[in-house]
Amino acid sequence: MASGSTGSRVSCGRDLNCVPEVADTLAAVAKLGFDFLCMPLFHSRLRREFELEPAKSRSGAHTRSDLLLCGRDWNTLIVGKLSQWIDADSEIETERRNSEAALAQELNFSAYLGLPVFMIPLKGPNCANLARLLLNHIHTGHHTSNFWVRVPLMASEDTREDLIENEPGPCIDDTSVDEKTWSWWHSFRTLCDYNKRICLAIDVGADMPSDAVIDKWLGEPIKAAILPTSIFLTNKKGFPVLSKAHQQIIFSLFKLEAQFVFTGTSRHTEKDFRSYLQYLEYLNQNRPTPNSYELFAKGYEDYLQSPLQPLMDNLESQTYEVFEKDPIKYSQYQQAVYKCLLDRVPEEQKDTSVQVLMVLGAGRGPLVNASLRAARQADRKLKVYAVEKNPNAVITLENWRFEEWGDQVTVVSCDMRDWAAPEKADIIVSELLGSFGDNELSPECLDGAQKFLKDNGVSIPCSYTSFLAPLSSSKLYNEVRGCRERDKDPECHFETPYVVRLHNFHQLAEPKACFTFKHPTTDMDNNRYQCLRFSVGCNSVLHGFAGYFETTLYKDVTLSIKPATHSPGMFSWFPILFPLKQPIAISRDEDVTVRFWRCNNGKKVWYEWAVTEPSCSAIHNPAGRSYTIGL
């Protein structure tokens, strides 16, 4: 159905330019296995005249009756197409005015039929009037249609096959050719103010742009891909297949749950047209299997969440339960404690030396269990203090102690910063890290707890670094824009970071290190300022910054959510997003410079950020006016 992807099965439509009998054609394409039909609503050769007599007053219906199909079929099985001759941005005034009237007529008739989607081709860079008319239509009607803007990956003039070999021609920069049609789309969606109902239908041709440009397209709100039969090759058995390059983009489109539209006549006449659909379904069944992180994140793609504030708020049992299911994090903590115990207690002292280990922020006890397992594994003696401020979680800890741990563990119901420890610790273990490393106030907590660590004591983790990368994503920009709250500042939602499983986005450069914290430390000032410069290397638009972190638990034992070093199978943290109020256009030869501040006034901590190149943005979240983390 055109109204939504059908889940595990690929949703496919058939594109036809001439449909003599709507009901018969619909039945025929359904029989072949298609889910919907793309068709013009008006006859392609009927160029209506709205300006000049006598054609202006021509009597009779301009197109067929809506009674040819039932309402439900129009609502779910038909995607309308704009007539090819309409050019709302023509320089010839009579043609422009005629096109404006015809466009309004077709948009209104599509709304009257209740079509789920109407497809509009984008033919060049001049599209301001088309954008204005479409936006006017969206804002004045009560219809719910979505609009697919059909844009080729490569402009037709750049994919000509009639060039004469060795004949001198104009010298064209390949990159500008690759990015030409993306700039058409960017201009159009900017003019339409990123309207959520205006989506992208990419035309996949035989010629493909560079991988970098394809990555950029995949960061756009693609709802459909149009596949001409001419791009298919023939295998040894005579069936249609796609080249490796085309397969790669199809696999990426599967992840975005895009729908596919087949256009053109069958070029494998010995085979049924079903063979094209069967091949696409074959690719779908054989796409790379999702890893455990992708399976865990299913359904959370591009879903904005407020970062947790476990220092200020007491977490719920279910929140603890989700994080405790992480198969990687606690095995890494166990490995860190194991190596630390072996380093601190020589073999000859293992029966006499008892190491004091304090778990700061014990939650429901997973770190206590990991530490006890590490002690058994290392064959070393351990005395554990489990410190937890959430009185509800302390009940769970007390039950663990009664049923399993015994006197080896002392449960302390107290904020670690206020606790008067009866003895000093050899090792302190904590899991206070957020998606940006320090955004759950690990530095402040561990600085407060350092007073009960021995001079030669060890903190696990011993250091952590946050990372930032510029990103482009109209999907995320629209998601943030939709978070506006009535009783708050109109721009508050753009000055708030969000935890999000990044999905429909394009990362513009590799992440760079931002803030680093080490424990134990002699410098208790946790305010930070960092200026980062990124080379983007392509024409794009900046919507915000993705935040990640890496931490060293002990020596070579690490955890990371940075894409290049992501701990395999770990799902405890999604990245963090720092949005920008206004998108910033970037040229290929321009750098992006961002300035980040971490501020602490003794009562709360907050971040401020601003772009200073290629143009200046406002400073976001000054004085923590929109977002703070409570101490």
PDB file of C-alpha atoms in Angstrom, residues 177-363:
ATOM      1  CA  VAL A 177      27.913  17.076 -11.445  1.00  0.00           C
ATOM      2  CA  ASP A 178      27.400  14.508  -8.676  1.00  0.00           C
ATOM      3  CA  GLU A 179      25.859  17.041  -6.328  1.00  0.00           C
ATOM      4  CA  LYS A 180      23.788  19.024  -8.831  1.00  0.00           C
ATOM      5  CA  THR A 181      20.408  17.362  -8.256  1.00  0.00           C
ATOM      6  CA  TRP A 182      20.913  17.268  -4.484  1.00  0.00           C
ATOM      7  CA  SER A 183      21.187  21.088  -4.586  1.00  0.00           C
ATOM      8  CA  TRP A 184      17.828  21.203  -6.455  1.00  0.00           C
ATOM      9  CA  TRP A 185      16.244  19.183  -3.668  1.00  0.00           C
ATOM     10  CA  HIS A 186      17.923  21.224  -0.932  1.00  0.00           C
ATOM     11  CA  SER A 187      16.634  24.487  -2.446  1.00  0.00           C
ATOM     12  CA  PHE A 188      13.110  23.068  -2.745  1.00  0.00           C
ATOM     13  CA  ARG A 189      12.829  21.703   0.799  1.00  0.00           C
ATOM     14  CA  THR A 190      14.357  24.892   2.218  1.00  0.00           C
ATOM     15  CA  LEU A 191      11.766  26.992   0.364  1.00  0.00           C
ATOM     16  CA  CYS A 192       9.113  24.648   1.801  1.00  0.00           C
ATOM     17  CA  ASP A 193      10.548  25.205   5.295  1.00  0.00           C
ATOM     18  CA  TYR A 194      11.312  21.495   5.800  1.00  0.00           C
ATOM     19  CA  ASN A 195       7.585  20.641   5.731  1.00  0.00           C
ATOM     20  CA  LYS A 196       7.192  17.083   7.066  1.00  0.00           C
ATOM     21  CA  ARG A 197       4.633  16.165   4.404  1.00  0.00           C
ATOM     22  CA  ILE A 198       7.101  16.856   1.601  1.00  0.00           C
ATOM     23  CA  CYS A 199       9.348  13.807   1.196  1.00  0.00           C
ATOM     24  CA  LEU A 200      11.803  12.533  -1.350  1.00  0.00           C
ATOM     25  CA  ALA A 201      11.436   9.960  -4.134  1.00  0.00           C
ATOM     26  CA  ILE A 202      14.839   9.346  -5.699  1.00  0.00           C
ATOM     27  CA  ASP A 203      15.150   8.303  -9.347  1.00  0.00           C
ATOM     28  CA  VAL A 204      17.906   5.672  -9.496  1.00  0.00           C
ATOM     29  CA  GLY A 205      19.530   5.703 -12.936  1.00  0.00           C
ATOM     30  CA  ALA A 206      22.171   3.554 -14.607  1.00  0.00           C
ATOM     31  CA  ASP A 207      24.862   6.137 -13.724  1.00  0.00           C
ATOM     32  CA  MET A 208      25.483   6.594 -10.011  1.00  0.00           C
ATOM     33  CA  PRO A 209      27.072   9.491  -8.136  1.00  0.00           C
ATOM     34  CA  SER A 210      30.079   8.927  -5.858  1.00  0.00           C
ATOM     35  CA  ASP A 211      29.708   6.977  -2.588  1.00  0.00           C
ATOM     36  CA  ALA A 212      30.086  10.206  -0.598  1.00  0.00           C
ATOM     37  CA  VAL A 213      27.168  11.802  -2.466  1.00  0.00           C
ATOM     38  CA  ILE A 214      25.026   8.655  -2.055  1.00  0.00           C
ATOM     39  CA  ASP A 215      25.722   8.813   1.702  1.00  0.00           C
ATOM     40  CA  LYS A 216      24.479  12.398   1.632  1.00  0.00           C
ATOM     41  CA  TRP A 217      21.249  11.359  -0.161  1.00  0.00           C
ATOM     42  CA  LEU A 218      20.693   8.632   2.464  1.00  0.00           C
ATOM     43  CA  GLY A 219      20.568  11.348   5.134  1.00  0.00           C
ATOM     44  CA  GLU A 220      17.480  12.808   3.426  1.00  0.00           C
ATOM     45  CA  PRO A 221      13.825  11.849   4.115  1.00  0.00           C
ATOM     46  CA  ILE A 222      13.615   9.231   1.332  1.00  0.00           C
ATOM     47  CA  LYS A 223      10.200   7.576   1.185  1.00  0.00           C
ATOM     48  CA  ALA A 224      10.488   5.960  -2.236  1.00  0.00           C
ATOM     49  CA  ALA A 225      12.998   4.911  -4.875  1.00  0.00           C
ATOM     50  CA  ILE A 226      12.054   4.746  -8.544  1.00  0.00           C
ATOM     51  CA  LEU A 227      13.786   1.879 -10.356  1.00  0.00           C
ATOM     52  CA  PRO A 228      13.711   1.950 -14.172  1.00  0.00           C
ATOM     53  CA  THR A 229      13.772  -1.530 -15.734  1.00  0.00           C
ATOM     54  CA  SER A 230      16.658  -0.254 -17.905  1.00  0.00           C
ATOM     55  CA  ILE A 231      19.104  -0.395 -14.952  1.00  0.00           C
ATOM     56  CA  PHE A 232      18.671  -4.161 -14.566  1.00  0.00           C
ATOM     57  CA  LEU A 233      21.253  -6.546 -16.013  1.00  0.00           C
ATOM     58  CA  THR A 234      20.598 -10.153 -17.084  1.00  0.00           C
ATOM     59  CA  ASN A 235      22.115 -13.143 -15.315  1.00  0.00           C
ATOM     60  CA  LYS A 236      23.046 -16.492 -16.904  1.00  0.00           C
ATOM     61  CA  LYS A 237      19.524 -17.844 -16.485  1.00  0.00           C
ATOM     62  CA  GLY A 238      17.933 -14.802 -18.134  1.00  0.00           C
ATOM     63  CA  PHE A 239      16.607 -13.181 -14.947  1.00  0.00           C
ATOM     64  CA  PRO A 240      16.931  -9.465 -14.108  1.00  0.00           C
ATOM     65  CA  VAL A 241      19.630  -8.577 -11.554  1.00  0.00           C
ATOM     66  CA  LEU A 242      21.328  -5.393 -10.351  1.00  0.00           C
ATOM     67  CA  SER A 243      25.000  -4.393 -10.291  1.00  0.00           C
ATOM     68  CA  LYS A 244      26.873  -4.422  -6.953  1.00  0.00           C
ATOM     69  CA  ALA A 245      26.708  -0.602  -6.753  1.00  0.00           C
ATOM     70  CA  HIS A 246      22.935  -0.649  -7.225  1.00  0.00           C
ATOM     71  CA  GLN A 247      22.565  -3.483  -4.709  1.00  0.00           C
ATOM     72  CA  GLN A 248      24.389  -1.400  -2.073  1.00  0.00           C
ATOM     73  CA  ILE A 249      21.990   1.516  -2.396  1.00  0.00           C
ATOM     74  CA  ILE A 250      18.997  -0.884  -2.336  1.00  0.00           C
ATOM     75  CA  PHE A 251      20.274  -2.415   0.951  1.00  0.00           C
ATOM     76  CA  SER A 252      20.590   1.093   2.426  1.00  0.00           C
ATOM     77  CA  LEU A 253      17.058   1.955   1.278  1.00  0.00           C
ATOM     78  CA  PHE A 254      15.730  -1.216   2.962  1.00  0.00           C
ATOM     79  CA  LYS A 255      17.061   0.164   6.261  1.00  0.00           C
ATOM     80  CA  LEU A 256      15.123   3.399   5.688  1.00  0.00           C
ATOM     81  CA  GLU A 257      11.988   1.314   4.947  1.00  0.00           C
ATOM     82  CA  ALA A 258      11.622   3.051   1.587  1.00  0.00           C
ATOM     83  CA  GLN A 259       9.026   1.886  -0.926  1.00  0.00           C
ATOM     84  CA  PHE A 260      10.058   0.970  -4.474  1.00  0.00           C
ATOM     85  CA  VAL A 261       8.424   1.961  -7.742  1.00  0.00           C
ATOM     86  CA  PHE A 262       9.184   0.104 -10.987  1.00  0.00           C
ATOM     87  CA  THR A 263       8.987   2.152 -14.170  1.00  0.00           C
ATOM     88  CA  GLY A 264       9.503   1.213 -17.810  1.00  0.00           C
ATOM     89  CA  THR A 265       8.590  -1.779 -19.899  1.00  0.00           C
ATOM     90  CA  SER A 266       9.850  -5.303 -19.247  1.00  0.00           C
ATOM     91  CA  ARG A 267      13.311  -5.797 -20.778  1.00  0.00           C
ATOM     92  CA  HIS A 268      13.338  -9.485 -19.951  1.00  0.00           C
ATOM     93  CA  THR A 269      10.443 -10.466 -22.221  1.00  0.00           C
ATOM     94  CA  GLU A 270      10.981 -14.189 -21.726  1.00  0.00           C
ATOM     95  CA  LYS A 271      10.313 -13.698 -18.019  1.00  0.00           C
ATOM     96  CA  ASP A 272       7.208 -12.473 -16.255  1.00  0.00           C
ATOM     97  CA  PHE A 273       7.326  -8.898 -14.890  1.00  0.00           C
ATOM     98  CA  ARG A 274       7.088 -10.614 -11.476  1.00  0.00           C
ATOM     99  CA  SER A 275      10.778 -11.514 -11.864  1.00  0.00           C
ATOM    100  CA  TYR A 276      11.730  -7.882 -11.056  1.00  0.00           C
ATOM    101  CA  LEU A 277       9.706  -8.026  -7.834  1.00  0.00           C
ATOM    102  CA  GLN A 278      11.060 -11.471  -6.989  1.00  0.00           C
ATOM    103  CA  TYR A 279      14.616 -10.220  -7.364  1.00  0.00           C
ATOM    104  CA  LEU A 280      13.965  -7.281  -5.023  1.00  0.00           C
ATOM    105  CA  GLU A 281      12.368  -9.631  -2.498  1.00  0.00           C
ATOM    106  CA  TYR A 282      15.391 -11.930  -2.864  1.00  0.00           C
ATOM    107  CA  LEU A 283      17.684  -8.994  -1.988  1.00  0.00           C
ATOM    108  CA  ASN A 284      15.431  -8.165   0.971  1.00  0.00           C
ATOM    109  CA  GLN A 285      15.640 -11.730   2.310  1.00  0.00           C
ATOM    110  CA  ASN A 286      19.417 -11.774   1.849  1.00  0.00           C
ATOM    111  CA  ARG A 287      20.293  -8.391   3.277  1.00  0.00           C
ATOM    112  CA  PRO A 288      22.960  -8.325   6.011  1.00  0.00           C
ATOM    113  CA  THR A 289      21.527  -9.624   9.287  1.00  0.00           C
ATOM    114  CA  PRO A 290      21.138  -6.921  11.949  1.00  0.00           C
ATOM    115  CA  ASN A 291      23.554  -7.077  14.890  1.00  0.00           C
ATOM    116  CA  SER A 292      22.406  -7.175  18.526  1.00  0.00           C
ATOM    117  CA  TYR A 293      22.666  -3.358  18.809  1.00  0.00           C
ATOM    118  CA  GLU A 294      20.398  -2.862  15.774  1.00  0.00           C
ATOM    119  CA  LEU A 295      17.920  -5.437  17.097  1.00  0.00           C
ATOM    120  CA  PHE A 296      17.810  -3.715  20.508  1.00  0.00           C
ATOM    121  CA  ALA A 297      17.364  -0.284  18.882  1.00  0.00           C
ATOM    122  CA  LYS A 298      14.529  -1.438  16.573  1.00  0.00           C
ATOM    123  CA  GLY A 299      11.657   1.019  16.891  1.00  0.00           C
ATOM    124  CA  TYR A 300      13.831   3.732  18.519  1.00  0.00           C
ATOM    125  CA  GLU A 301      15.354   5.029  15.256  1.00  0.00           C
ATOM    126  CA  ASP A 302      15.429   8.857  15.260  1.00  0.00           C
ATOM    127  CA  TYR A 303      13.212   8.886  18.382  1.00  0.00           C
ATOM    128  CA  LEU A 304      14.252  11.769  20.658  1.00  0.00           C
ATOM    129  CA  GLN A 305      14.632  11.075  24.387  1.00  0.00           C
ATOM    130  CA  SER A 306      15.587  13.426  27.201  1.00  0.00           C
ATOM    131  CA  PRO A 307      18.918  12.406  28.756  1.00  0.00           C
ATOM    132  CA  LEU A 308      18.589  10.675  32.139  1.00  0.00           C
ATOM    133  CA  GLN A 309      19.387  12.670  35.276  1.00  0.00           C
ATOM    134  CA  PRO A 310      20.057   9.874  37.796  1.00  0.00           C
ATOM    135  CA  LEU A 311      21.751  12.301  40.216  1.00  0.00           C
ATOM    136  CA  MET A 312      18.667  14.498  40.489  1.00  0.00           C
ATOM    137  CA  ASP A 313      15.981  11.832  39.833  1.00  0.00           C
ATOM    138  CA  ASN A 314      15.587   8.332  41.246  1.00  0.00           C
ATOM    139  CA  LEU A 315      15.435   5.858  38.368  1.00  0.00           C
ATOM    140  CA  GLU A 316      12.637   3.319  37.988  1.00  0.00           C
ATOM    141  CA  SER A 317      13.132  -0.438  38.253  1.00  0.00           C
ATOM    142  CA  GLN A 318      12.472  -0.951  34.518  1.00  0.00           C
ATOM    143  CA  THR A 319      15.192   1.559  33.609  1.00  0.00           C
ATOM    144  CA  TYR A 320      17.727  -0.410  35.651  1.00  0.00           C
ATOM    145  CA  GLU A 321      16.443  -3.628  34.066  1.00  0.00           C
ATOM    146  CA  VAL A 322      17.064  -2.392  30.497  1.00  0.00           C
ATOM    147  CA  PHE A 323      20.672  -1.407  31.223  1.00  0.00           C
ATOM    148  CA  GLU A 324      21.398  -4.604  33.159  1.00  0.00           C
ATOM    149  CA  LYS A 325      20.615  -6.642  30.016  1.00  0.00           C
ATOM    150  CA  ASP A 326      23.679  -5.231  28.257  1.00  0.00           C
ATOM    151  CA  PRO A 327      25.888  -8.264  27.537  1.00  0.00           C
ATOM    152  CA  ILE A 328      29.118  -6.323  26.995  1.00  0.00           C
ATOM    153  CA  LYS A 329      29.321  -3.541  29.574  1.00  0.00           C
ATOM    154  CA  TYR A 330      29.445  -5.677  32.730  1.00  0.00           C
ATOM    155  CA  SER A 331      31.805  -8.258  31.251  1.00  0.00           C
ATOM    156  CA  GLN A 332      34.206  -5.361  30.484  1.00  0.00           C
ATOM    157  CA  TYR A 333      33.837  -4.037  34.053  1.00  0.00           C
ATOM    158  CA  GLN A 334      34.524  -7.549  35.353  1.00  0.00           C
ATOM    159  CA  GLN A 335      37.654  -7.752  33.184  1.00  0.00           C
ATOM    160  CA  ALA A 336      38.830  -4.333  34.454  1.00  0.00           C
ATOM    161  CA  VAL A 337      38.390  -5.316  38.141  1.00  0.00           C
ATOM    162  CA  TYR A 338      40.062  -8.695  37.459  1.00  0.00           C
ATOM    163  CA  LYS A 339      43.166  -7.085  35.911  1.00  0.00           C
ATOM    164  CA  CYS A 340      43.303  -4.444  38.640  1.00  0.00           C
ATOM    165  CA  LEU A 341      43.185  -7.074  41.426  1.00  0.00           C
ATOM    166  CA  LEU A 342      45.979  -9.099  39.804  1.00  0.00           C
ATOM    167  CA  ASP A 343      48.127  -5.947  39.518  1.00  0.00           C
ATOM    168  CA  ARG A 344      47.512  -4.825  43.126  1.00  0.00           C
ATOM    169  CA  VAL A 345      47.816  -8.154  44.921  1.00  0.00           C
ATOM    170  CA  PRO A 346      50.841 -10.368  44.113  1.00  0.00           C
ATOM    171  CA  GLU A 347      50.306 -14.156  44.122  1.00  0.00           C
ATOM    172  CA  GLU A 348      52.138 -14.608  47.440  1.00  0.00           C
ATOM    173  CA  GLN A 349      49.825 -12.102  49.217  1.00  0.00           C
ATOM    174  CA  LYS A 350      46.509 -13.419  47.848  1.00  0.00           C
ATOM    175  CA  ASP A 351      45.534 -15.144  51.134  1.00  0.00           C
ATOM    176  CA  THR A 352      46.390 -12.208  53.413  1.00  0.00           C
ATOM    177  CA  SER A 353      45.660  -9.021  51.426  1.00  0.00           C
ATOM    178  CA  VAL A 354      42.007  -7.886  51.311  1.00  0.00           C
ATOM    179  CA  GLN A 355      41.242  -5.173  48.775  1.00  0.00           C
ATOM    180  CA  VAL A 356      38.525  -2.649  49.670  1.00  0.00           C
ATOM    181  CA  LEU A 357      36.308  -1.932  46.655  1.00  0.00           C
ATOM    182  CA  MET A 358      33.541   0.676  46.664  1.00  0.00           C
ATOM    183  CA  VAL A 359      30.769   0.615  44.066  1.00  0.00           C
ATOM    184  CA  LEU A 360      29.536   4.194  43.806  1.00  0.00           C
ATOM    185  CA  GLY A 361      26.009   4.274  42.407  1.00  0.00           C
ATOM    186  CA  ALA A 362      25.367   0.555  42.801  1.00  0.00           C
ATOM    187  CA  GLY A 363      21.827   0.650  41.354  1.00  0.00           C
TER     188      GLY A 363
END
